[in-house]
PDB file of C-alpha atoms and ligand atoms in Angstrom:
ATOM      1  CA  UNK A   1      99.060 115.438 109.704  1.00 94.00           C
ATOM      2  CA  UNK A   2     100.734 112.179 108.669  1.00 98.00           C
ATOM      3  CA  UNK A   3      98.931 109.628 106.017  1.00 98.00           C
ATOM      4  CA  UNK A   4      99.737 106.019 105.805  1.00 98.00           C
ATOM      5  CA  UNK A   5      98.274 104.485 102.306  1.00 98.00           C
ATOM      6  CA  UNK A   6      98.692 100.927 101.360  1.00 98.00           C
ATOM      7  CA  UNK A   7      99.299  99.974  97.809  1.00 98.00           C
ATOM      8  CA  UNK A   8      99.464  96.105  98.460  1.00 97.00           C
ATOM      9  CA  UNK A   9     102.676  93.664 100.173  1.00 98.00           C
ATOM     10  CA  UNK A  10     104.756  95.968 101.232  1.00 98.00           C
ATOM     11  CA  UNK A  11     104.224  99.490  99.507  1.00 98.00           C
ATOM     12  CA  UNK A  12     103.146 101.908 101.592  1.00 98.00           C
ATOM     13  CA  UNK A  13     103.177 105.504 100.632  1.00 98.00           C
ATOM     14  CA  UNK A  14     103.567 108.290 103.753  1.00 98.00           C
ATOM     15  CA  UNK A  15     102.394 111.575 103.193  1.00 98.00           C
ATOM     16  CA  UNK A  16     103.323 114.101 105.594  1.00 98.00           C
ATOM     17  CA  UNK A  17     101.663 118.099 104.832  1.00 97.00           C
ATOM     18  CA  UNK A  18     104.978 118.857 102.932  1.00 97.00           C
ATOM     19  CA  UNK A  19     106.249 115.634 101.649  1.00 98.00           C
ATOM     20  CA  UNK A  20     105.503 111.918 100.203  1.00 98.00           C
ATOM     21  CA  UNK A  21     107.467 109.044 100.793  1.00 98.00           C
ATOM     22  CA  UNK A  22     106.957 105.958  99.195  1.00 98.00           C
ATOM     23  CA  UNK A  23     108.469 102.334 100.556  1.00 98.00           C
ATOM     24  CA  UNK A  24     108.805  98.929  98.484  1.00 98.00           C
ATOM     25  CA  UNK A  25     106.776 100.116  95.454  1.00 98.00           C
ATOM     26  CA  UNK A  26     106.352  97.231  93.431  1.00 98.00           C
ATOM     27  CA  UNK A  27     103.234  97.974  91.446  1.00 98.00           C
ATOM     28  CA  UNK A  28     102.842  97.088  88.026  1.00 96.00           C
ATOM     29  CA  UNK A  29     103.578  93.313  88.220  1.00 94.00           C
ATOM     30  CA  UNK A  30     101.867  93.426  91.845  1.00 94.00           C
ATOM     31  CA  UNK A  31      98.425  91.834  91.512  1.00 90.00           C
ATOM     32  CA  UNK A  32      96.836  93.225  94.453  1.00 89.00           C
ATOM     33  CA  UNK A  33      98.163  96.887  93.651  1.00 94.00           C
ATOM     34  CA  UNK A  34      95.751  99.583  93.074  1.00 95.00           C
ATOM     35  CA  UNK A  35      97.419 102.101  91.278  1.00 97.00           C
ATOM     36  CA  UNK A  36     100.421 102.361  88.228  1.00 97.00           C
ATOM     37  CA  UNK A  37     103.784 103.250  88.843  1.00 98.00           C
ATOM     38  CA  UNK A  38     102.981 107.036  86.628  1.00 97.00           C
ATOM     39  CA  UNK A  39     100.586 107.782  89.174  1.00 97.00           C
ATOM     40  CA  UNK A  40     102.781 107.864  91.609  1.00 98.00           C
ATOM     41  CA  UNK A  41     103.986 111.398  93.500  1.00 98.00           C
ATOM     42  CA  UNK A  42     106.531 111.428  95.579  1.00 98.00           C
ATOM     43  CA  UNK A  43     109.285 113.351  96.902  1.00 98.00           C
ATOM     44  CA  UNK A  44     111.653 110.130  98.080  1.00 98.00           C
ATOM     45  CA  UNK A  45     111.687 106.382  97.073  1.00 98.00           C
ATOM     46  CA  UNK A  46     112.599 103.973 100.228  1.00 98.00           C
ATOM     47  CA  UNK A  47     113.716 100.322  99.746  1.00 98.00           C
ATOM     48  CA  UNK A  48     114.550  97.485 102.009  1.00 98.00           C
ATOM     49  CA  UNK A  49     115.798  94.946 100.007  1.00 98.00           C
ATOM     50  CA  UNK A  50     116.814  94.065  95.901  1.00 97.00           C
ATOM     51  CA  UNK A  51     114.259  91.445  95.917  1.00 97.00           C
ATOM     52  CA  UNK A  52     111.844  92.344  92.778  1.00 96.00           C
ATOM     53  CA  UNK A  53     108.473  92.534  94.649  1.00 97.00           C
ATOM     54  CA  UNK A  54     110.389  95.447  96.980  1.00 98.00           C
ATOM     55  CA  UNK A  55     112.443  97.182  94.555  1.00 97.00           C
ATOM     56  CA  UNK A  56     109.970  96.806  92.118  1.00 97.00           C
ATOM     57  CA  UNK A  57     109.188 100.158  90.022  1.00 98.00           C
ATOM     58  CA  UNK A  58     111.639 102.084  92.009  1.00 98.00           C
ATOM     59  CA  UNK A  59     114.142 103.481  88.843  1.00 98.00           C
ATOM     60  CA  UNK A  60     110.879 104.592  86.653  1.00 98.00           C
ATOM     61  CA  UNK A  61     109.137 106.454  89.746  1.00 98.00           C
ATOM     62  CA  UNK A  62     112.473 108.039  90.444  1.00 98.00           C
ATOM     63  CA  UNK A  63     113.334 109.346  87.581  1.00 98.00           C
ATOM     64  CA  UNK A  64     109.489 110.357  86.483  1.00 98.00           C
ATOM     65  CA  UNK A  65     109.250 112.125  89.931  1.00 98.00           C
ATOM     66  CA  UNK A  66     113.222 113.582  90.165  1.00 98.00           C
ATOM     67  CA  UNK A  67     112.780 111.723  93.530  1.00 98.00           C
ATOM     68  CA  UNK A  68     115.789 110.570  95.745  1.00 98.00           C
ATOM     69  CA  UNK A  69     115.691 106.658  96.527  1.00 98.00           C
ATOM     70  CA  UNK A  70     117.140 105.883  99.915  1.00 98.00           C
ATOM     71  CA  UNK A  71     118.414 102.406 100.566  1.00 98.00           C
ATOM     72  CA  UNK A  72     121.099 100.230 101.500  1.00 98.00           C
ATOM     73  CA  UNK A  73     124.706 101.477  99.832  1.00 98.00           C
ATOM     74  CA  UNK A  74     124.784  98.462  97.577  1.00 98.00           C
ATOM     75  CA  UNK A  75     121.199  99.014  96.342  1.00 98.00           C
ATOM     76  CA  UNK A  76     121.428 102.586  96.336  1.00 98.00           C
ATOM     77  CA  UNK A  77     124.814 101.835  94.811  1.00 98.00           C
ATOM     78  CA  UNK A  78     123.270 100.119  91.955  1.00 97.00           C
ATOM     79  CA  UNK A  79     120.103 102.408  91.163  1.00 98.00           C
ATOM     80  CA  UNK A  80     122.669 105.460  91.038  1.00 98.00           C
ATOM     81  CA  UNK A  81     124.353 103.297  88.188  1.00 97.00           C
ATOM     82  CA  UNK A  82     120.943 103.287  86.836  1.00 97.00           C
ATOM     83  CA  UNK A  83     120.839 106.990  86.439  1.00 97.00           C
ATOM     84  CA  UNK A  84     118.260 107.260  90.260  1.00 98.00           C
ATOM     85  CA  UNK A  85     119.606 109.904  92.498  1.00 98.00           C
ATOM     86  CA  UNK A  86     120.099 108.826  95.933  1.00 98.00           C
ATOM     87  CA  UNK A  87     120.795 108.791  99.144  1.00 98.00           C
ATOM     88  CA  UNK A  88     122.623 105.793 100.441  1.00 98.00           C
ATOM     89  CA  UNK A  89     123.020 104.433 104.163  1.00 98.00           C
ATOM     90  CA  UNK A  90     123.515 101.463 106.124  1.00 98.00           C
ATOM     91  CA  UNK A  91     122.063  99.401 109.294  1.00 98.00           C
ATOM     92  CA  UNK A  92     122.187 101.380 112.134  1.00 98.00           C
ATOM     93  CA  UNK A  93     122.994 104.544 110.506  1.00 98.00           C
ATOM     94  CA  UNK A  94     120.913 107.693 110.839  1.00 98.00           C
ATOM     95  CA  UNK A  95     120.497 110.487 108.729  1.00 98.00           C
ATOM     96  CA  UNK A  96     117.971 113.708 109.024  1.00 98.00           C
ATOM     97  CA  UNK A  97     116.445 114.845 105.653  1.00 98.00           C
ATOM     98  CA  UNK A  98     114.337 117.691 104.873  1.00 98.00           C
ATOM     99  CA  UNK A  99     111.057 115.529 105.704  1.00 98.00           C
ATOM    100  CA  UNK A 100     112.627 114.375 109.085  1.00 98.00           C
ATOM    101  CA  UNK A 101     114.686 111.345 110.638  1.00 98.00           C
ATOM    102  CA  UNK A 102     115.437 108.332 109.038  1.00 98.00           C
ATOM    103  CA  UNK A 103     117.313 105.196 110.467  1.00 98.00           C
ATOM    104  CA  UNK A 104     118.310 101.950 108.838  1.00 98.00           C
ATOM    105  CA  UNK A 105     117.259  98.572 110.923  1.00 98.00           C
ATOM    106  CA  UNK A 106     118.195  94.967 110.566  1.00 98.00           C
ATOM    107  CA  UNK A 107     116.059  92.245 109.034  1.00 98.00           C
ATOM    108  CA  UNK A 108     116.769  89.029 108.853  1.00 98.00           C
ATOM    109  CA  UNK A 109     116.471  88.058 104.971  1.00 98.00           C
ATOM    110  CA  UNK A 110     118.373  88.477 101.881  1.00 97.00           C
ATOM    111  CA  UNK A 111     118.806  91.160  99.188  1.00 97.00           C
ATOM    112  CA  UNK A 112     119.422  89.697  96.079  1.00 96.00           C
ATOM    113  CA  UNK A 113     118.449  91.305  92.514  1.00 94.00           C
ATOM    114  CA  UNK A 114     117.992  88.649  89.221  1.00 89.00           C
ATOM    115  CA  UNK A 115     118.876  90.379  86.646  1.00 86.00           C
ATOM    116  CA  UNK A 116     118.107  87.440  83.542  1.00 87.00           C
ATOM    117  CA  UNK A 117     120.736  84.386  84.636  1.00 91.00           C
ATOM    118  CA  UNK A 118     122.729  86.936  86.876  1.00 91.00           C
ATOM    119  CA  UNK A 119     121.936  86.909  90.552  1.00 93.00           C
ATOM    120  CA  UNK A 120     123.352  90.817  91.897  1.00 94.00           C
ATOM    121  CA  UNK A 121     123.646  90.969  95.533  1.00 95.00           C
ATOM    122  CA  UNK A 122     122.562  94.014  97.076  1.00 96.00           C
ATOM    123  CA  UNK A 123     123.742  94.171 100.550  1.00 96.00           C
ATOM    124  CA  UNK A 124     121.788  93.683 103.776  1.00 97.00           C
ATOM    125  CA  UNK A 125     118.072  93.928 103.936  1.00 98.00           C
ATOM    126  CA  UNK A 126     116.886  96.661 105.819  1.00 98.00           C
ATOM    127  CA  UNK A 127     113.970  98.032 107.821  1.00 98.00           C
ATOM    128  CA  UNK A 128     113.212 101.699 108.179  1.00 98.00           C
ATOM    129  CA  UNK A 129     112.571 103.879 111.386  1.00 98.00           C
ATOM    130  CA  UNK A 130     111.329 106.945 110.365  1.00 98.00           C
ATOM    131  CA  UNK A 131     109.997 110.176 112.730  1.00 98.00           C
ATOM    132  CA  UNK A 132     108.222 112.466 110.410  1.00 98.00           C
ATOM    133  CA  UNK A 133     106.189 115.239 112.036  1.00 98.00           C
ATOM    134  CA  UNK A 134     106.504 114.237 115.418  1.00 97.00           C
ATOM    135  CA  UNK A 135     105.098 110.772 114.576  1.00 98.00           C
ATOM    136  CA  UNK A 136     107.172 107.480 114.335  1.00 98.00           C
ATOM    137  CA  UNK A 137     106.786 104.735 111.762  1.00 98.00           C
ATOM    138  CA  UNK A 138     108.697 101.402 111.857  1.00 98.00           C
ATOM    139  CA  UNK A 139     108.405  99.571 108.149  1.00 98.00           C
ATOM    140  CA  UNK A 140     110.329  96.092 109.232  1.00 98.00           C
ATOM    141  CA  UNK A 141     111.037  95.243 105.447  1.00 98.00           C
ATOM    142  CA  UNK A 142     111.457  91.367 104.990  1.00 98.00           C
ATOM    143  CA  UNK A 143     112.619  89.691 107.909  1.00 98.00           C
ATOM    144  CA  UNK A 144     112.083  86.465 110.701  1.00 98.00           C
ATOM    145  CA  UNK A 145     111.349  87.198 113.806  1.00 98.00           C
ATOM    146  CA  UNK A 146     114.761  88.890 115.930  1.00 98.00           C
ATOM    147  CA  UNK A 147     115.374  89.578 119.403  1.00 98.00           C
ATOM    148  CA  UNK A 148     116.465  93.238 118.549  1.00 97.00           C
ATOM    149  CA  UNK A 149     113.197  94.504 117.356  1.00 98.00           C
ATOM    150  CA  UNK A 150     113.036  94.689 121.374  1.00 98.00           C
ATOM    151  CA  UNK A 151     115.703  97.556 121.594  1.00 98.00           C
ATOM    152  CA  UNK A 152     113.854  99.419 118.676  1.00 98.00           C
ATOM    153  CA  UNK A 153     110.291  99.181 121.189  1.00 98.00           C
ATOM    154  CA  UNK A 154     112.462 100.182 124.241  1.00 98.00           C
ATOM    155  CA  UNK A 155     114.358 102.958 122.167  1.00 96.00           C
ATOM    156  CA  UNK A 156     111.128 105.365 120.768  1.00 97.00           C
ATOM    157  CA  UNK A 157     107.868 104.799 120.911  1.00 97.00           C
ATOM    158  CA  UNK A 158     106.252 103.542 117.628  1.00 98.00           C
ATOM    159  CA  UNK A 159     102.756 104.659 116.667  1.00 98.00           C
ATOM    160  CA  UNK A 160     102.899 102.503 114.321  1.00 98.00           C
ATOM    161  CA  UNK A 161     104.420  99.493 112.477  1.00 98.00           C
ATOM    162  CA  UNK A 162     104.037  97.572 109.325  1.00 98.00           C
ATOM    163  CA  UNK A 163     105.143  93.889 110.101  1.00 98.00           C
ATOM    164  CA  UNK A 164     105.177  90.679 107.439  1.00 98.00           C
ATOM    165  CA  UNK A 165     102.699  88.646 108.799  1.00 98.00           C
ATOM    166  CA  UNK A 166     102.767  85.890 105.745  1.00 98.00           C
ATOM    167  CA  UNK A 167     105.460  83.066 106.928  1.00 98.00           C
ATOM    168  CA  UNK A 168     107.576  80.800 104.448  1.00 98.00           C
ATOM    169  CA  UNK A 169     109.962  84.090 103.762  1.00 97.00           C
ATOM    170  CA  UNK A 170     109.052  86.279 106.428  1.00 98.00           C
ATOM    171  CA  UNK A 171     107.146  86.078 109.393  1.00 98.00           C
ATOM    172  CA  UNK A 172     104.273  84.000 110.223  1.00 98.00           C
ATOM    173  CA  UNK A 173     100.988  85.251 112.295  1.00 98.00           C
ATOM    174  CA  UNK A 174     103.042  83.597 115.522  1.00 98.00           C
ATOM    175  CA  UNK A 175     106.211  85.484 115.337  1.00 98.00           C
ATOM    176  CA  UNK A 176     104.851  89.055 114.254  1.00 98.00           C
ATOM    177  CA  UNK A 177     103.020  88.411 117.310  1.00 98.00           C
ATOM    178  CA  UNK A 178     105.589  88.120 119.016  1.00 98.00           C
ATOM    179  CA  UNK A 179     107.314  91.096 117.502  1.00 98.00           C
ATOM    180  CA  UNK A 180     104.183  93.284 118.778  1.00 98.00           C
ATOM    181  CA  UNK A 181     105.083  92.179 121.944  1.00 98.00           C
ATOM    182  CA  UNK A 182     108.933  93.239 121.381  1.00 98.00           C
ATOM    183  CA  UNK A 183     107.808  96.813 119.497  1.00 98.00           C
ATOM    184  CA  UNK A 184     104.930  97.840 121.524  1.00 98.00           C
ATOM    185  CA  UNK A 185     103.501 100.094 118.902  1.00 98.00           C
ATOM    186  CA  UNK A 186     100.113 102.021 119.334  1.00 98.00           C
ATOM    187  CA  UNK A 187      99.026 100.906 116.146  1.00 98.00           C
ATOM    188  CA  UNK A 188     100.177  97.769 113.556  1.00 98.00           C
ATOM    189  CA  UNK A 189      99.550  97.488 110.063  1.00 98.00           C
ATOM    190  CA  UNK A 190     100.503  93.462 108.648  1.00 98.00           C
ATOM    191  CA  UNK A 191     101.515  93.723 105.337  1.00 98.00           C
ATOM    192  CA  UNK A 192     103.025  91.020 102.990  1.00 98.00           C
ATOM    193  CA  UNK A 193     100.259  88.122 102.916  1.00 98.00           C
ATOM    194  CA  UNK A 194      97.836  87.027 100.441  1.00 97.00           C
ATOM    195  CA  UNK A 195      99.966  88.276  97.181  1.00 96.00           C
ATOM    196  CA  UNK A 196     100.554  84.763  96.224  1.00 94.00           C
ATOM    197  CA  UNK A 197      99.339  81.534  97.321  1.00 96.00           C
ATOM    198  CA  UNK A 198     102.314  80.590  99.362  1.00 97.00           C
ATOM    199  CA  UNK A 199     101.820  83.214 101.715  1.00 97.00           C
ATOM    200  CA  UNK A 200      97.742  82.936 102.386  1.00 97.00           C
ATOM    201  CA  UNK A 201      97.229  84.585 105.920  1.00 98.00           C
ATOM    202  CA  UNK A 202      94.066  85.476 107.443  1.00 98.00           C
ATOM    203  CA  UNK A 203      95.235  88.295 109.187  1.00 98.00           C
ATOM    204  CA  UNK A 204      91.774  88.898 111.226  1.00 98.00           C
ATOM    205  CA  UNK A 205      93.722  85.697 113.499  1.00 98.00           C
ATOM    206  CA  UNK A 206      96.778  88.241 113.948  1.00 98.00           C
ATOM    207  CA  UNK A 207      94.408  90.633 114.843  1.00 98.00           C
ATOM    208  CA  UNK A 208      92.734  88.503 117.394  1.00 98.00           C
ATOM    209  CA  UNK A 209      95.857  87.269 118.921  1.00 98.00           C
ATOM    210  CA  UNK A 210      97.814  90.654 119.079  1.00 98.00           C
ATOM    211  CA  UNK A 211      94.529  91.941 120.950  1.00 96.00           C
ATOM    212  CA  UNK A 212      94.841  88.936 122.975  1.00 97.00           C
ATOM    213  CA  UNK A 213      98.010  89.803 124.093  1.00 97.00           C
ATOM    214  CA  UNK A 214      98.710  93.378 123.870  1.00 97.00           C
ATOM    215  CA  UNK A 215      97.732  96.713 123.901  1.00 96.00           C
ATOM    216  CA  UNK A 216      98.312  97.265 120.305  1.00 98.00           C
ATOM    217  CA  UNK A 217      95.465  98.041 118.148  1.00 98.00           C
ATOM    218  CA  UNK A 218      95.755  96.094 114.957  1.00 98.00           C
ATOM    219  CA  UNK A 219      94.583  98.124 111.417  1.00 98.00           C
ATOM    220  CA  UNK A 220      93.824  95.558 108.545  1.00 98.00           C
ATOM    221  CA  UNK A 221      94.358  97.588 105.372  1.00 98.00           C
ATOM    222  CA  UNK A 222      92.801  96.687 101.954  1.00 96.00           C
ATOM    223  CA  UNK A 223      94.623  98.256  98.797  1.00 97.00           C
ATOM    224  CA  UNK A 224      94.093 102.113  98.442  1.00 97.00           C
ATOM    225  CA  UNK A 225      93.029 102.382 102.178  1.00 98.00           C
ATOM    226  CA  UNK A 226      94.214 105.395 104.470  1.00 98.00           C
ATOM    227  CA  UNK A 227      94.904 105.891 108.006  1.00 98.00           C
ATOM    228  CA  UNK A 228      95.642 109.603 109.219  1.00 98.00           C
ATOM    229  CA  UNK A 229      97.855 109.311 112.504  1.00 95.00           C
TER     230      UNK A 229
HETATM  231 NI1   NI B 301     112.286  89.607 100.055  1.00 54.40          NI
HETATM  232 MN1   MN B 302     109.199  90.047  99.786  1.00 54.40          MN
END
């Protein structure tokens, strides 16, 4: 049995019956968060991007939980210089771990970590595919609409997907339409709206539109929720 929680923007932790991954957990400066970065439990730490509200509390919930943080090889790069264990990959690159497959996807954004006046580029921005007992999850990270996430719905078949739905950095309501229509997922979760003001989103109109359109049954999570695929 596979559990999605939702720990607000982008964190989403995935339980599987043998291990927990979390993605993006930025918690204690996150205002919609529902839980502290020590009560956290997790086997591996997955991030898509250096920006602060992905990478986050990454370094303390590795090295409280001895957990492996698996990002791109600049990030993972730079947490490893931090004293994190990891596992570093790139876009396009696949890897199987002890919890199941993992590939790196594009997304269209940047990666850079301030650091006080120093701006530290981390590499591409990723997204993760991940297959974890015998379901797949696509987390798109933060990224604009691309013509690729087509190959991704034509290449597995997602049950579900976590897609930016809040514009001005990522995707608006319009394109991660649009990507539902590219990904074809049973199931999408949006995710990165209504942390700050900039990116207000009512995402019951992305649920009415991808149902509208598609086949795709849209799952509005609140902080703390849980779906069981
Ligand atoms: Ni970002
Ligand atoms: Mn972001």
């Amino acid at each position: 049995m596979v559990t999605i929680t939702f720990h607000g923007h982008a964190c989403f932790k995935i339980s599987s019956s043998k291990f927990s991954l979390i993605i993006d957990p930025w918690l204690k400066n996150n205002p919609l968060a529902d839980i502290r970065p020590e009560q956290v439990k997790v086997d591996y730490i997955l991030i898509t991007h250096g920006h602060g509200d992905h990478f986050g509390d990454a370094l303390e919930i590795a090295k409280a939980n001895d957990a492996t943080i698996i990002a791109p090889y600049e990030l993972a790069t730079y947490c490893q210089s931090k004293g994190a264990k990891v596992h570093p990959m790139h876009i396009g690159g696949d890897y199987t771990f002890d919890f199941g497959w993992l590939q790196l996807t594009p997304a269209m954004h940047g990666s850079a970590y301030i650091e006080g006046d120093n701006i530290i580029y981390m590499g591409n921005p990723c997204g993760f595919l991940i297959e974890i007992e015998g379901k797949t999850v696509y987390h798109a990270g933060d990224t604009g609409l691309f013509g690729d996430m087509k190959l991704i719905g034509e290449k597995v078949r997602l049950d579900v997907a976590m897609l930016p739905i809040g514009g001005n950095f990522v995707m608006g309501i319009d394109d991660a339409v649009k990507a539902v229509e590219f990904l074809k997922p049973k199931a999408v979760i949006p995710m990165h709206y209504n942390t700050f003001d900039i990116i207000k989103k009512d995402p019951s109109e992305f649920k009415k539109k991808v149902e509208e359109k598609t086949g795709t049954n849209v799952v509005i999570l609140h902080t703390g929720e849980t779906i069981t695929l």
